[in-house]
GROMACS .gro file of C-alpha atoms in nm:
model
  314
    1MET     CA    1  -6.631  25.237   2.036
    2ASN     CA    2  -6.779  25.513   2.249
    3ASP     CA    3  -6.613  25.820   2.401
    4ARG     CA    4  -6.570  25.655   2.739
    5GLN     CA    5  -6.382  25.364   2.587
    6LEU     CA    6  -6.160  25.600   2.386
    7ILE     CA    7  -6.071  25.797   2.698
    8ASP     CA    8  -5.993  25.471   2.882
    9GLN     CA    9  -5.775  25.364   2.591
   10VAL     CA   10  -5.561  25.677   2.591
   11ARG     CA   11  -5.545  25.670   2.970
   12ASN     CA   12  -5.384  25.326   2.950
   13LEU     CA   13  -5.128  25.461   2.703
   14LEU     CA   14  -5.046  25.759   2.923
   15GLN     CA   15  -5.043  25.602   3.268
   16PRO     CA   16  -4.987  25.719   3.528
   17ALA     CA   17  -5.042  26.077   3.407
   18ASP     CA   18  -5.360  26.194   3.239
   19PRO     CA   19  -5.352  26.460   2.966
   20PRO     CA   20  -5.483  26.805   3.057
   21PRO     CA   21  -5.864  26.806   3.082
   22TYR     CA   22  -5.925  27.003   2.763
   23LEU     CA   23  -5.707  26.761   2.565
   24ARG     CA   24  -5.857  26.433   2.677
   25GLY     CA   25  -6.109  26.394   2.397
   26LYS     CA   26  -5.873  26.508   2.121
   27VAL     CA   27  -5.577  26.303   2.239
   28SER     CA   28  -5.802  26.002   2.282
   29SER     CA   29  -5.925  26.017   1.925
   30MET     CA   30  -5.594  26.111   1.766
   31ILE     CA   31  -5.360  25.876   1.949
   32ALA     CA   32  -5.608  25.610   1.851
   33GLY     CA   33  -5.654  25.779   1.516
   34SER     CA   34  -5.299  25.802   1.393
   35ALA     CA   35  -5.444  25.568   1.174
   36GLY     CA   36  -5.430  25.370   0.901
   37PRO     CA   37  -5.399  25.030   0.787
   38ALA     CA   38  -5.453  25.157   0.438
   39ARG     CA   39  -5.176  25.338   0.251
   40TRP     CA   40  -5.403  25.615   0.122
   41ARG     CA   41  -5.124  25.840  -0.002
   42PHE     CA   42  -4.817  25.661   0.123
   43ARG     CA   43  -4.541  25.743  -0.124
   44ARG     CA   44  -4.710  25.618  -0.442
   45ILE     CA   45  -4.885  25.315  -0.301
   46ALA     CA   46  -4.914  24.990  -0.486
   47THR     CA   47  -5.268  24.905  -0.585
   48ALA     CA   48  -5.215  24.598  -0.797
   49GLY     CA   49  -5.483  24.342  -0.741
   50ALA     CA   50  -5.728  24.584  -0.582
   51ALA     CA   51  -5.984  24.524  -0.853
   52ALA     CA   52  -5.926  24.150  -0.880
   53THR     CA   53  -6.209  23.903  -0.913
   54THR     CA   54  -6.427  24.149  -1.105
   55GLY     CA   55  -6.777  24.017  -1.148
   56VAL     CA   56  -6.755  23.764  -0.867
   57LEU     CA   57  -6.966  23.975  -0.632
   58ALA     CA   58  -7.281  23.922  -0.834
   59LEU     CA   59  -7.235  23.545  -0.809
   60LEU     CA   60  -7.208  23.557  -0.431
   61ILE     CA   61  -7.531  23.734  -0.342
   62THR     CA   62  -7.705  23.414  -0.240
   63SER     CA   63  -7.398  23.207  -0.148
   64VAL     CA   64  -7.125  23.196   0.115
   65ILE     CA   65  -6.756  23.213   0.030
   66SER     CA   66  -6.478  23.086   0.253
   67ILE     CA   67  -6.150  23.230   0.375
   68GLY     CA   68  -5.876  22.970   0.403
   69GLY     CA   69  -6.132  22.693   0.364
   70GLU     CA   70  -6.341  22.807   0.661
   71PRO     CA   71  -6.701  22.931   0.622
   72THR     CA   72  -6.747  23.302   0.679
   73ALA     CA   73  -6.985  23.446   0.936
   74ALA     CA   74  -7.040  23.775   0.756
   75SER     CA   75  -7.275  23.799   0.462
   76ALA     CA   76  -7.135  23.700   0.125
   77GLN     CA   77  -7.135  24.058   0.000
   78ALA     CA   78  -6.953  24.185   0.310
   79ALA     CA   79  -6.703  23.901   0.292
   80GLU     CA   80  -6.629  23.986  -0.069
   81ILE     CA   81  -6.561  24.352   0.012
   82LEU     CA   82  -6.337  24.256   0.303
   83GLN     CA   83  -6.151  23.994   0.101
   84ARG     CA   84  -6.084  24.245  -0.176
   85ALA     CA   85  -5.953  24.487   0.087
   86ALA     CA   86  -5.728  24.209   0.217
   87ASP     CA   87  -5.602  24.132  -0.134
   88ALA     CA   88  -5.525  24.500  -0.190
   89ALA     CA   89  -5.335  24.510   0.139
   90ARG     CA   90  -5.121  24.209   0.045
   91ALA     CA   91  -5.038  24.370  -0.289
   92ASP     CA   92  -4.890  24.671  -0.110
   93GLN     CA   93  -4.510  24.649  -0.130
   94THR     CA   94  -4.441  24.984   0.036
   95PRO     CA   95  -4.130  24.962   0.257
   96ALA     CA   96  -4.176  24.984   0.631
   97PRO     CA   97  -4.114  25.330   0.778
   98ARG     CA   98  -3.793  25.390   0.970
   99ALA     CA   99  -3.802  25.408   1.349
  100GLU     CA  100  -3.720  25.780   1.360
  101GLN     CA  101  -3.991  25.880   1.114
  102PHE     CA  102  -4.351  25.989   1.168
  103ILE     CA  103  -4.687  25.878   1.031
  104LEU     CA  104  -4.870  26.191   0.917
  105THR     CA  105  -5.246  26.139   0.907
  106THR     CA  106  -5.492  26.406   0.802
  107THR     CA  107  -5.846  26.340   0.916
  108LYS     CA  108  -6.175  26.522   0.923
  109GLY     CA  109  -6.406  26.446   1.211
  110PHE     CA  110  -6.778  26.514   1.238
  111ALA     CA  111  -6.943  26.511   1.580
  112PRO     CA  112  -7.282  26.617   1.719
  113ALA     CA  113  -7.308  26.989   1.791
  114GLY     CA  114  -7.655  26.999   1.945
  115ALA     CA  115  -8.003  26.874   1.878
  116GLN     CA  116  -8.075  27.130   1.605
  117GLY     CA  117  -7.730  27.233   1.488
  118GLN     CA  118  -7.511  27.110   1.208
  119PRO     CA  119  -7.242  26.858   1.304
  120ALA     CA  120  -6.921  27.021   1.424
  121THR     CA  121  -6.623  26.949   1.201
  122THR     CA  122  -6.258  26.927   1.293
  123LEU     CA  123  -5.962  26.903   1.056
  124THR     CA  124  -5.669  26.736   1.227
  125HIS     CA  125  -5.311  26.668   1.128
  126ALA     CA  126  -5.136  26.411   1.347
  127TRP     CA  127  -4.764  26.333   1.329
  128MET     CA  128  -4.722  26.014   1.533
  129SER     CA  129  -4.382  25.867   1.615
  130VAL     CA  130  -4.316  25.540   1.431
  131ASP     CA  131  -4.138  25.382   1.729
  132GLY     CA  132  -4.310  25.585   2.002
  133THR     CA  133  -3.986  25.731   2.142
  134HIS     CA  134  -4.001  26.068   1.963
  135ASP     CA  135  -4.234  26.356   2.045
  136SER     CA  136  -4.550  26.337   1.835
  137LEU     CA  137  -4.760  26.637   1.735
  138ILE     CA  138  -5.133  26.695   1.691
  139ARG     CA  139  -5.259  27.009   1.517
  140VAL     CA  140  -5.634  27.084   1.508
  141SER     CA  141  -5.838  27.341   1.321
  142ASP     CA  142  -6.073  27.425   1.606
  143PRO     CA  143  -5.917  27.389   1.953
  144PRO     CA  144  -6.163  27.401   2.244
  145ALA     CA  145  -6.197  27.707   2.460
  146GLY     CA  146  -5.873  27.751   2.650
  147GLY     CA  147  -5.701  27.492   2.436
  148GLN     CA  148  -5.414  27.508   2.191
  149PRO     CA  149  -5.411  27.455   1.814
  150SER     CA  150  -5.102  27.234   1.848
  151THR     CA  151  -5.023  26.978   2.114
  152VAL     CA  152  -4.704  26.779   2.166
  153ILE     CA  153  -4.744  26.415   2.268
  154PRO     CA  154  -4.423  26.334   2.459
  155GLY     CA  155  -4.224  26.036   2.337
  156CYS     CA  156  -4.125  25.759   2.575
  157LYS     CA  157  -3.745  25.737   2.602
  158ASN     CA  158  -3.569  25.494   2.835
  159GLY     CA  159  -3.897  25.432   3.016
  160GLN     CA  160  -3.963  25.800   3.091
  161ALA     CA  161  -4.179  26.068   2.926
  162ALA     CA  162  -4.233  26.435   3.002
  163GLU     CA  163  -4.535  26.520   3.214
  164TRP     CA  164  -4.812  26.752   3.101
  165ALA     CA  165  -4.895  27.079   3.270
  166PRO     CA  166  -5.266  27.166   3.305
  167ASP     CA  167  -5.241  27.395   3.001
  168GLY     CA  168  -5.097  27.120   2.781
  169SER     CA  169  -4.735  27.233   2.789
  170LEU     CA  170  -4.461  26.987   2.882
  171LEU     CA  171  -4.291  27.003   3.222
  172ASN     CA  172  -3.930  26.925   3.307
  173SER     CA  173  -4.048  26.642   3.530
  174THR     CA  174  -4.104  26.296   3.388
  175ARG     CA  175  -4.325  25.993   3.449
  176PRO     CA  176  -4.278  25.621   3.382
  177CYS     CA  177  -4.407  25.513   3.043
  178THR     CA  178  -4.415  25.246   2.777
  179PRO     CA  179  -4.363  25.349   2.412
  180ALA     CA  180  -4.679  25.356   2.201
  181PRO     CA  181  -4.547  25.314   1.846
  182ALA     CA  182  -4.755  25.432   1.552
  183TYR     CA  183  -4.625  25.140   1.343
  184LEU     CA  184  -4.792  24.831   1.488
  185GLN     CA  185  -4.548  24.546   1.435
  186GLY     CA  186  -4.595  24.201   1.583
  187LEU     CA  187  -4.970  24.172   1.522
  188PRO     CA  188  -5.114  23.844   1.389
  189THR     CA  189  -5.094  23.780   1.017
  190ASP     CA  190  -5.342  23.492   1.028
  191ALA     CA  191  -5.718  23.565   1.018
  192THR     CA  192  -5.813  23.328   1.300
  193LYS     CA  193  -5.538  23.454   1.530
  194MET     CA  194  -5.633  23.811   1.445
  195LEU     CA  195  -5.996  23.738   1.535
  196ASN     CA  196  -5.880  23.607   1.874
  197TYR     CA  197  -5.674  23.923   1.920
  198LEU     CA  198  -5.976  24.141   1.845
  199GLN     CA  199  -6.185  23.946   2.094
  200ARG     CA  200  -5.924  23.997   2.367
  201MET     CA  201  -5.895  24.371   2.306
  202SER     CA  202  -6.208  24.447   2.509
  203GLY     CA  203  -6.053  24.290   2.816
  204SER     CA  204  -6.381  24.133   2.929
  205SER     CA  205  -6.475  23.768   2.964
  206THR     CA  206  -6.800  23.826   2.773
  207ARG     CA  207  -6.725  23.935   2.420
  208SER     CA  208  -7.008  24.047   2.198
  209ASP     CA  209  -6.987  24.043   1.820
  210GLU     CA  210  -7.058  24.416   1.829
  211GLU     CA  211  -6.752  24.480   2.047
  212THR     CA  212  -6.534  24.261   1.828
  213PHE     CA  213  -6.639  24.445   1.513
  214ALA     CA  214  -6.587  24.783   1.680
  215ASN     CA  215  -6.237  24.665   1.769
  216VAL     CA  216  -6.161  24.629   1.398
  217GLY     CA  217  -6.204  25.004   1.367
  218ALA     CA  218  -6.026  25.065   1.697
  219LEU     CA  219  -5.719  24.873   1.581
  220ILE     CA  220  -5.718  25.061   1.252
  221ARG     CA  221  -5.718  25.388   1.444
  222GLN     CA  222  -5.448  25.283   1.692
  223GLY     CA  223  -5.173  25.292   1.434
  224TYR     CA  224  -5.028  25.194   1.100
  225LEU     CA  225  -5.050  24.820   1.037
  226PRO     CA  226  -4.804  24.629   0.817
  227ALA     CA  227  -4.964  24.488   0.502
  228GLN     CA  228  -4.992  24.126   0.615
  229SER     CA  229  -5.152  24.218   0.948
  230ARG     CA  230  -5.387  24.457   0.773
  231ALA     CA  231  -5.497  24.179   0.539
  232ALA     CA  232  -5.552  23.944   0.834
  233LEU     CA  233  -5.761  24.213   1.005
  234TYR     CA  234  -6.002  24.238   0.713
  235GLU     CA  235  -6.024  23.861   0.681
  236ALA     CA  236  -6.090  23.829   1.053
  237ALA     CA  237  -6.388  24.063   1.013
  238THR     CA  238  -6.545  23.813   0.772
  239LYS     CA  239  -6.572  23.572   1.065
  240ILE     CA  240  -6.785  23.804   1.281
  241PRO     CA  241  -7.157  23.714   1.271
  242GLY     CA  242  -7.396  23.985   1.160
  243VAL     CA  243  -7.155  24.186   0.943
  244ILE     CA  244  -7.333  24.294   0.626
  245ALA     CA  245  -7.253  24.505   0.320
  246SER     CA  246  -7.387  24.848   0.237
  247GLN     CA  247  -7.293  24.852  -0.127
  248THR     CA  248  -7.308  25.228  -0.175
  249MET     CA  249  -7.252  25.483   0.100
  250THR     CA  250  -7.142  25.844   0.107
  251ASP     CA  251  -6.885  25.918   0.374
  252ALA     CA  252  -6.874  26.236   0.580
  253ALA     CA  253  -6.651  26.405   0.321
  254GLY     CA  254  -6.907  26.343   0.047
  255ARG     CA  255  -6.712  26.062  -0.120
  256SER     CA  256  -6.886  25.753  -0.250
  257GLY     CA  257  -6.773  25.429  -0.091
  258MET     CA  258  -6.856  25.070  -0.006
  259ALA     CA  259  -6.918  24.982   0.356
  260VAL     CA  260  -6.936  24.682   0.583
  261SER     CA  261  -7.156  24.731   0.885
  262LEU     CA  262  -7.277  24.571   1.203
  263ALA     CA  263  -7.589  24.697   1.379
  264GLY     CA  264  -7.607  24.678   1.757
  265ASP     CA  265  -7.893  24.752   1.993
  266ILE     CA  266  -7.822  25.127   1.992
  267ASP     CA  267  -7.579  25.209   1.709
  268ARG     CA  268  -7.471  25.088   1.368
  269TYR     CA  269  -7.097  25.079   1.313
  270ASP     CA  270  -6.973  25.127   0.955
  271LEU     CA  271  -6.629  25.077   0.802
  272ILE     CA  272  -6.606  25.249   0.462
  273PHE     CA  273  -6.376  25.151   0.175
  274GLU     CA  274  -6.286  25.315  -0.154
  275PRO     CA  275  -6.488  25.126  -0.418
  276LYS     CA  276  -6.204  25.076  -0.671
  277THR     CA  277  -5.889  25.031  -0.463
  278TYR     CA  278  -6.061  24.892  -0.149
  279GLN     CA  279  -5.844  25.108   0.074
  280PHE     CA  280  -5.994  25.208   0.407
  281ARG     CA  281  -6.151  25.555   0.404
  282GLY     CA  282  -6.309  25.603   0.744
  283TRP     CA  283  -6.563  25.496   1.001
  284GLN     CA  284  -6.889  25.615   1.147
  285VAL     CA  285  -7.119  25.531   1.435
  286VAL     CA  286  -7.483  25.597   1.349
  287PRO     CA  287  -7.745  25.581   1.627
  288LYS     CA  288  -8.076  25.411   1.558
  289THR     CA  289  -8.282  25.726   1.601
  290GLU     CA  290  -8.487  25.952   1.378
  291ASN     CA  291  -8.223  26.226   1.385
  292ALA     CA  292  -7.934  25.984   1.342
  293VAL     CA  293  -7.755  26.204   1.088
  294GLN     CA  294  -7.715  26.485   1.339
  295GLN     CA  295  -7.613  26.247   1.617
  296SER     CA  296  -7.367  26.043   1.412
  297ARG     CA  297  -6.998  26.043   1.492
  298ARG     CA  298  -6.789  26.016   1.177
  299GLU     CA  299  -6.425  26.037   1.082
  300VAL     CA  300  -6.275  26.028   0.733
  301ILE     CA  301  -5.914  25.974   0.636
  302LEU     CA  302  -5.802  26.240   0.390
  303SER     CA  303  -5.440  26.130   0.356
  304VAL     CA  304  -5.166  25.924   0.519
  305SER     CA  305  -4.794  25.961   0.448
  306VAL     CA  306  -4.456  25.909   0.611
  307VAL     CA  307  -4.242  26.213   0.690
  308ASP     CA  308  -3.909  26.272   0.857
  309ARG     CA  309  -4.012  26.520   1.127
  310ALA     CA  310  -4.317  26.631   1.321
  311GLY     CA  311  -4.478  26.933   1.153
  312GLN     CA  312  -4.358  26.836   0.804
  313MET     CA  313  -4.648  26.838   0.558
  314SER     CA  314  -4.492  26.633   0.276
   0.00000   0.00000   0.00000
């Protein structure tokens, strides 16, 4: 997903009012990046079954496995990684967060900073309202010129939310709204239905496999998926043609991981998983150019937890 699509996505959430100009990019990435189908640090997560089927991967290098009796479209290696991630998700018995709580996600983003410079890094804490009716909070380590280190995302109560002033403060006036909950209930729990959902997310009649795979990452970044929907998401990705495995990959935080990838005409899109627990770690978009490392856009998930109030660290 490119920057234009992210801006369009947050604009749909915030209609009819846009965020202040200096906040558009950050709000786009963080409302979409409140993140996390995986329970990286969610109150002592359950990881039983994450390392199941040890040794099977080697047997699948030249074969094709099936999900629910249907042949997969991804390579066997990619399908195995995704299926293990799905199994780990189903083993997660963590209770659902309460409506008044917040999903706290700490991420580190890496974005191009110029043709010759090192990638710019941003550490972000985002407290996103579980039910979308409470004021969320985004705190960044490097606000843009004229920006603020902390930004309140107004909750939607009784169909109304506070409007933004040009400087990012909240006005007394309100605008019509629809709640954007951070806990994404009601999503499909079946792989085929989830695949159809991913294909519809783009809103176009022509759906490319590249768009569908990018929507896997987009849905992950939109909010916190219940375990069964998260498992269906990973299984749906096995049905996308062209998805392959990158068995070893170092994410932008320097951690070793396993990735599933799909290469388009311009970029390669990677989803990176922890190699032992198969929890989701982050994503990256890598251009097919000689200086791809400098031009890459990457985001890693450092932690996810549930807290009782915005601004609470643990």
